[in-house]
């Protein structure tokens, strides 16, 4: 009887070490799965503009493909010769449009939501006050944007396949991964830049007009890059869109790109992802430590 009373008293009045151990135990799980908690928040937050995601993911490819397949391609009767292979105009542009969709999503999800997290709604500071770590918050932003990019490029791929723009479907699905990689190569450095801004003074609009748009027009999206004057080709060389589109063309119709050049495309995109992540992680850690 007295033993039971002692046990009840111990539970009623835990020691400081027991309280500390309990608190540490409650914190272990968020620390272990913090990235996924932030990812869940970012994905749930997309419900606020979910209809624009659905319309963009389904409507944009339909509009582009109808415009190009029924409109522009009807005027361009001559096939495109790309890396020694002759393909229709729609087959040529489809991989680049898929990559453009991923980059477009990245430019949305890694700018304004990052500014909202740091300045407008400041929920990143709320995350940081919990057991979550700053790098996990950056990881969650990237993972949340990747989830939306995957939906967008997956839908795009299904549409271009339905329009007959994937002659080699056995390998064509790899263009989804290429598009996702290109989106991350553009989006992660952009996330780091967005996180370094104290105020939005129109910088994101300038990125859209003077980075995204020239990249879309001069990265071999609508014609082979080597048909441009040399003084314009550099835009494609530094653009994730061109490197991702070239990988997509190899996957969807077997463009005869030299294997060494394919490795360069992959290495360049991975380098942008790694460098952008290192920059973004540093920005998140330093800013949330203030």
Tab-separated table of C-alpha atoms in Angstrom:
chain	number	residue	atom	x	y	z
A	1	UNK	CA	0.000	0.000	0.000
A	2	UNK	CA	2.741	2.401	0.983
A	3	UNK	CA	4.660	1.359	-2.162
A	4	UNK	CA	1.685	2.310	-4.356
A	5	UNK	CA	1.448	5.673	-2.605
A	6	UNK	CA	5.120	6.299	-3.320
A	7	UNK	CA	4.627	5.532	-7.033
A	8	UNK	CA	1.592	7.835	-7.226
A	9	UNK	CA	3.571	10.595	-5.559
A	10	UNK	CA	6.406	10.149	-8.035
A	11	UNK	CA	3.968	10.527	-10.958
A	12	UNK	CA	2.286	13.514	-9.328
A	13	UNK	CA	5.597	15.274	-8.679
A	14	UNK	CA	8.083	14.291	-11.412
A	15	UNK	CA	11.659	15.342	-10.923
A	16	UNK	CA	13.355	18.018	-12.987
A	17	UNK	CA	15.298	15.368	-14.901
A	18	UNK	CA	12.078	13.530	-15.742
A	19	UNK	CA	10.455	16.729	-16.963
A	20	UNK	CA	13.516	17.496	-19.077
A	21	UNK	CA	13.494	13.985	-20.543
A	22	UNK	CA	9.792	14.288	-21.362
A	23	UNK	CA	10.305	17.635	-23.045
A	24	UNK	CA	13.221	16.251	-25.070
A	25	UNK	CA	11.095	13.283	-26.123
A	26	UNK	CA	8.310	15.579	-27.327
A	27	UNK	CA	10.882	17.535	-29.324
A	28	UNK	CA	12.563	14.546	-30.946
A	29	UNK	CA	9.776	13.784	-33.352
A	30	UNK	CA	9.471	17.327	-34.790
A	31	UNK	CA	13.254	17.476	-35.101
A	32	UNK	CA	13.275	14.144	-36.909
A	33	UNK	CA	10.350	14.899	-39.272
A	34	UNK	CA	10.511	18.702	-39.338
A	35	UNK	CA	10.995	18.927	-43.091
A	36	UNK	CA	7.777	17.001	-43.714
A	37	UNK	CA	5.816	19.148	-41.248
A	38	UNK	CA	6.843	22.276	-43.156
A	39	UNK	CA	6.120	20.541	-46.458
A	40	UNK	CA	2.633	19.678	-45.216
A	41	UNK	CA	2.059	23.301	-44.229
A	42	UNK	CA	3.217	24.607	-47.616
A	43	UNK	CA	1.028	22.124	-49.505
A	44	UNK	CA	-2.012	22.869	-47.314
A	45	UNK	CA	-1.442	26.589	-47.856
A	46	UNK	CA	-1.775	25.998	-51.608
A	47	UNK	CA	-5.460	25.167	-51.029
A	48	UNK	CA	-6.070	28.919	-50.795
A	49	UNK	CA	-5.311	29.186	-54.515
A	50	UNK	CA	-5.954	25.548	-55.408
A	51	UNK	CA	-8.258	26.335	-58.302
A	52	UNK	CA	-5.510	28.350	-60.017
A	53	UNK	CA	-3.192	25.351	-59.630
A	54	UNK	CA	-5.742	23.029	-61.241
A	55	UNK	CA	-6.574	25.462	-64.029
A	56	UNK	CA	-2.884	26.155	-64.638
A	57	UNK	CA	-1.901	22.483	-64.605
A	58	UNK	CA	-4.701	21.425	-66.970
A	59	UNK	CA	-5.564	24.542	-68.923
A	60	UNK	CA	-2.087	25.819	-69.765
A	61	UNK	CA	-0.870	22.701	-71.595
A	62	UNK	CA	-4.153	22.423	-73.496
A	63	UNK	CA	-3.930	26.053	-74.629
A	64	UNK	CA	-0.274	25.782	-75.628
A	65	UNK	CA	-0.696	22.498	-77.436
A	66	UNK	CA	-3.824	23.613	-79.279
A	67	UNK	CA	-2.121	26.852	-80.238
A	68	UNK	CA	1.008	25.125	-81.445
A	69	UNK	CA	-0.459	21.906	-82.865
A	70	UNK	CA	-3.510	23.399	-84.542
A	71	UNK	CA	-2.196	26.910	-85.099
A	72	UNK	CA	1.528	27.489	-85.481
A	73	UNK	CA	2.426	23.938	-86.527
A	74	UNK	CA	-0.134	24.168	-89.324
A	75	UNK	CA	1.884	27.061	-90.788
A	76	UNK	CA	5.266	25.417	-90.228
A	77	UNK	CA	5.024	22.584	-92.726
A	78	UNK	CA	8.740	21.815	-92.822
A	79	UNK	CA	9.922	19.368	-90.140
A	80	UNK	CA	12.523	20.456	-87.629
A	81	UNK	CA	15.964	18.852	-87.845
A	82	UNK	CA	17.284	18.623	-84.309
A	83	UNK	CA	20.622	16.906	-83.644
A	84	UNK	CA	20.354	15.096	-86.932
A	85	UNK	CA	16.824	13.787	-86.341
A	86	UNK	CA	13.827	15.039	-88.237
A	87	UNK	CA	10.734	15.620	-86.069
A	88	UNK	CA	7.499	17.564	-86.319
A	89	UNK	CA	7.356	21.019	-84.833
A	90	UNK	CA	5.030	19.905	-82.020
A	91	UNK	CA	7.355	17.052	-81.021
A	92	UNK	CA	10.248	19.517	-80.946
A	93	UNK	CA	8.604	22.134	-78.729
A	94	UNK	CA	6.739	19.772	-76.338
A	95	UNK	CA	9.729	18.949	-74.051
A	96	UNK	CA	10.625	22.640	-73.745
A	97	UNK	CA	7.035	23.524	-72.840
A	98	UNK	CA	7.058	20.841	-70.154
A	99	UNK	CA	10.224	22.308	-68.628
A	100	UNK	CA	8.747	25.797	-68.895
A	101	UNK	CA	5.765	24.635	-66.835
A	102	UNK	CA	8.077	23.432	-64.049
A	103	UNK	CA	10.084	26.662	-64.053
A	104	UNK	CA	6.913	28.729	-64.048
A	105	UNK	CA	5.670	26.908	-60.932
A	106	UNK	CA	9.075	27.343	-59.272
A	107	UNK	CA	9.017	31.071	-59.960
A	108	UNK	CA	5.663	31.302	-58.146
A	109	UNK	CA	6.232	28.982	-55.191
A	110	UNK	CA	9.737	30.129	-54.323
A	111	UNK	CA	9.175	33.885	-54.320
A	112	UNK	CA	5.964	35.212	-52.754
A	113	UNK	CA	5.457	32.336	-50.240
A	114	UNK	CA	9.057	32.879	-49.058
A	115	UNK	CA	8.458	36.598	-48.645
A	116	UNK	CA	5.222	35.784	-46.775
A	117	UNK	CA	7.068	33.410	-44.452
A	118	UNK	CA	9.742	35.943	-43.568
A	119	UNK	CA	7.898	39.257	-43.699
A	120	UNK	CA	4.194	39.408	-44.460
A	121	UNK	CA	2.920	36.584	-42.224
A	122	UNK	CA	6.203	35.659	-40.524
A	123	UNK	CA	5.240	32.034	-40.024
A	124	UNK	CA	8.849	30.930	-40.589
A	125	UNK	CA	9.677	32.545	-37.239
A	126	UNK	CA	6.858	30.557	-35.643
A	127	UNK	CA	8.313	27.342	-37.066
A	128	UNK	CA	11.743	28.341	-35.848
A	129	UNK	CA	10.438	28.899	-32.296
A	130	UNK	CA	9.415	25.228	-32.206
A	131	UNK	CA	11.892	22.305	-32.262
A	132	UNK	CA	12.119	22.694	-36.071
A	133	UNK	CA	15.499	23.757	-37.408
A	134	UNK	CA	16.107	26.499	-39.965
A	135	UNK	CA	17.430	24.143	-42.684
A	136	UNK	CA	14.319	21.986	-42.247
A	137	UNK	CA	12.184	25.040	-43.011
A	138	UNK	CA	14.142	25.660	-46.219
A	139	UNK	CA	13.848	21.966	-47.082
A	140	UNK	CA	10.087	22.067	-46.535
A	141	UNK	CA	9.680	25.043	-48.867
A	142	UNK	CA	11.622	23.190	-51.557
A	143	UNK	CA	9.701	19.948	-51.046
A	144	UNK	CA	6.336	21.743	-51.135
A	145	UNK	CA	7.221	23.508	-54.383
A	146	UNK	CA	8.539	20.223	-55.802
A	147	UNK	CA	5.203	18.543	-55.098
A	148	UNK	CA	3.364	21.165	-57.138
A	149	UNK	CA	5.986	21.029	-59.903
A	150	UNK	CA	5.590	17.269	-60.095
A	151	UNK	CA	1.825	17.597	-60.533
A	152	UNK	CA	2.278	20.270	-63.218
A	153	UNK	CA	4.893	18.419	-65.296
A	154	UNK	CA	3.038	15.110	-64.830
A	155	UNK	CA	-0.154	16.655	-66.220
A	156	UNK	CA	1.827	18.291	-69.019
A	157	UNK	CA	3.434	15.001	-69.960
A	158	UNK	CA	0.063	13.248	-70.162
A	159	UNK	CA	-1.251	15.955	-72.470
A	160	UNK	CA	1.757	15.978	-74.806
A	161	UNK	CA	1.597	12.173	-74.909
A	162	UNK	CA	-2.137	12.352	-75.761
A	163	UNK	CA	-1.331	14.830	-78.560
A	164	UNK	CA	1.153	12.342	-80.011
A	165	UNK	CA	4.184	14.460	-79.138
A	166	UNK	CA	6.074	11.617	-77.400
A	167	UNK	CA	7.397	9.242	-80.083
A	168	UNK	CA	9.362	7.206	-77.503
A	169	UNK	CA	7.037	6.776	-74.491
A	170	UNK	CA	9.287	4.032	-73.061
A	171	UNK	CA	11.845	6.701	-72.171
A	172	UNK	CA	9.648	9.765	-72.559
A	173	UNK	CA	8.491	9.705	-68.931
A	174	UNK	CA	12.065	10.598	-67.945
A	175	UNK	CA	11.312	14.086	-69.251
A	176	UNK	CA	9.183	14.537	-66.102
A	177	UNK	CA	12.298	14.105	-63.963
A	178	UNK	CA	14.286	16.381	-66.269
A	179	UNK	CA	11.608	19.047	-65.978
A	180	UNK	CA	11.557	18.742	-62.200
A	181	UNK	CA	15.347	19.046	-62.051
A	182	UNK	CA	15.301	22.138	-64.265
A	183	UNK	CA	12.566	23.670	-62.118
A	184	UNK	CA	14.634	23.136	-58.984
A	185	UNK	CA	17.764	24.485	-60.700
A	186	UNK	CA	15.897	27.724	-61.366
A	187	UNK	CA	13.749	27.819	-58.239
A	188	UNK	CA	16.181	27.072	-55.412
A	189	UNK	CA	18.567	29.974	-56.195
A	190	UNK	CA	15.452	32.130	-56.591
A	191	UNK	CA	14.258	31.004	-53.143
A	192	UNK	CA	17.616	32.058	-51.675
A	193	UNK	CA	17.325	35.451	-53.380
A	194	UNK	CA	13.741	35.884	-52.127
A	195	UNK	CA	14.836	35.003	-48.598
A	196	UNK	CA	17.563	37.658	-48.702
A	197	UNK	CA	15.113	40.464	-49.537
A	198	UNK	CA	13.844	42.683	-46.749
A	199	UNK	CA	11.063	44.270	-48.843
A	200	UNK	CA	9.254	43.507	-52.058
A	201	UNK	CA	9.892	46.524	-54.258
A	202	UNK	CA	8.953	44.833	-57.496
A	203	UNK	CA	11.988	42.551	-57.680
A	204	UNK	CA	9.872	39.484	-58.428
A	205	UNK	CA	8.111	41.256	-61.287
A	206	UNK	CA	11.535	42.165	-62.702
A	207	UNK	CA	12.594	38.513	-62.464
A	208	UNK	CA	9.521	37.530	-64.462
A	209	UNK	CA	10.064	40.158	-67.134
A	210	UNK	CA	13.831	40.241	-67.488
A	211	UNK	CA	14.891	36.718	-66.491
A	212	UNK	CA	12.020	34.304	-67.076
A	213	UNK	CA	10.686	35.832	-70.288
A	214	UNK	CA	14.043	36.145	-72.154
A	215	UNK	CA	14.863	32.632	-71.013
A	216	UNK	CA	11.549	31.392	-72.438
A	217	UNK	CA	12.097	33.129	-75.766
A	218	UNK	CA	15.821	32.574	-76.367
A	219	UNK	CA	16.565	29.141	-74.879
A	220	UNK	CA	15.739	27.017	-77.879
A	221	UNK	CA	12.117	26.631	-76.856
A	222	UNK	CA	10.607	27.315	-80.275
A	223	UNK	CA	13.626	26.625	-82.519
A	224	UNK	CA	17.044	24.981	-82.146
A	225	UNK	CA	19.409	27.160	-80.162
A	226	UNK	CA	22.138	27.007	-82.814
A	227	UNK	CA	19.874	28.853	-85.263
A	228	UNK	CA	20.202	31.986	-83.130
A	229	UNK	CA	23.066	34.460	-83.583
A	230	UNK	CA	25.998	33.545	-81.358
A	231	UNK	CA	25.614	36.739	-79.344
A	232	UNK	CA	22.139	35.542	-78.258
A	233	UNK	CA	22.980	31.880	-77.689
A	234	UNK	CA	24.587	32.576	-74.298
A	235	UNK	CA	21.106	33.049	-72.851
A	236	UNK	CA	20.412	29.411	-73.593
A	237	UNK	CA	23.800	28.233	-72.364
A	238	UNK	CA	23.197	29.687	-68.879
A	239	UNK	CA	19.486	28.882	-68.823
A	240	UNK	CA	18.158	25.849	-66.901
A	241	UNK	CA	15.318	25.776	-69.429
A	242	UNK	CA	17.592	24.918	-72.374
A	243	UNK	CA	19.503	22.250	-70.459
A	244	UNK	CA	16.248	20.702	-69.194
A	245	UNK	CA	14.653	20.861	-72.659
A	246	UNK	CA	17.654	19.129	-74.233
A	247	UNK	CA	17.364	16.326	-71.689
A	248	UNK	CA	13.638	16.104	-72.452
A	249	UNK	CA	14.303	15.852	-76.192
A	250	UNK	CA	16.697	12.992	-75.624
A	251	UNK	CA	14.033	11.220	-73.547
A	252	UNK	CA	10.946	11.871	-75.680
A	253	UNK	CA	12.250	11.342	-79.222
A	254	UNK	CA	15.838	10.206	-78.860
A	255	UNK	CA	17.558	13.385	-80.025
A	256	UNK	CA	21.129	12.421	-80.914
A	257	UNK	CA	22.801	14.522	-78.250
A	258	UNK	CA	26.381	13.488	-77.525
A	259	UNK	CA	26.527	11.509	-74.228
A	260	UNK	CA	29.203	13.878	-72.938
A	261	UNK	CA	26.895	16.821	-73.639
A	262	UNK	CA	24.027	15.029	-71.886
A	263	UNK	CA	26.312	14.683	-68.866
A	264	UNK	CA	27.075	18.412	-69.084
A	265	UNK	CA	23.348	19.225	-69.072
A	266	UNK	CA	22.814	17.087	-65.977
A	267	UNK	CA	25.938	18.392	-64.221
A	268	UNK	CA	24.997	22.018	-64.880
A	269	UNK	CA	21.485	21.593	-63.473
A	270	UNK	CA	22.771	19.702	-60.433
A	271	UNK	CA	25.414	22.378	-59.837
A	272	UNK	CA	22.718	25.062	-59.800
A	273	UNK	CA	20.651	23.002	-57.352
A	274	UNK	CA	23.589	22.407	-54.986
A	275	UNK	CA	24.905	25.982	-55.125
A	276	UNK	CA	21.396	27.395	-54.737
A	277	UNK	CA	20.689	25.134	-51.789
A	278	UNK	CA	23.912	26.115	-50.025
A	279	UNK	CA	23.029	29.783	-50.513
A	280	UNK	CA	19.395	29.310	-49.456
A	281	UNK	CA	20.280	27.288	-46.370
A	282	UNK	CA	22.681	29.994	-45.270
A	283	UNK	CA	20.079	32.718	-45.830
A	284	UNK	CA	17.435	30.857	-43.805
A	285	UNK	CA	19.816	30.082	-40.928
A	286	UNK	CA	21.161	33.635	-40.659
A	287	UNK	CA	17.824	35.392	-41.026
A	288	UNK	CA	15.934	33.181	-38.576
A	289	UNK	CA	18.710	33.575	-35.993
A	290	UNK	CA	18.131	37.317	-35.667
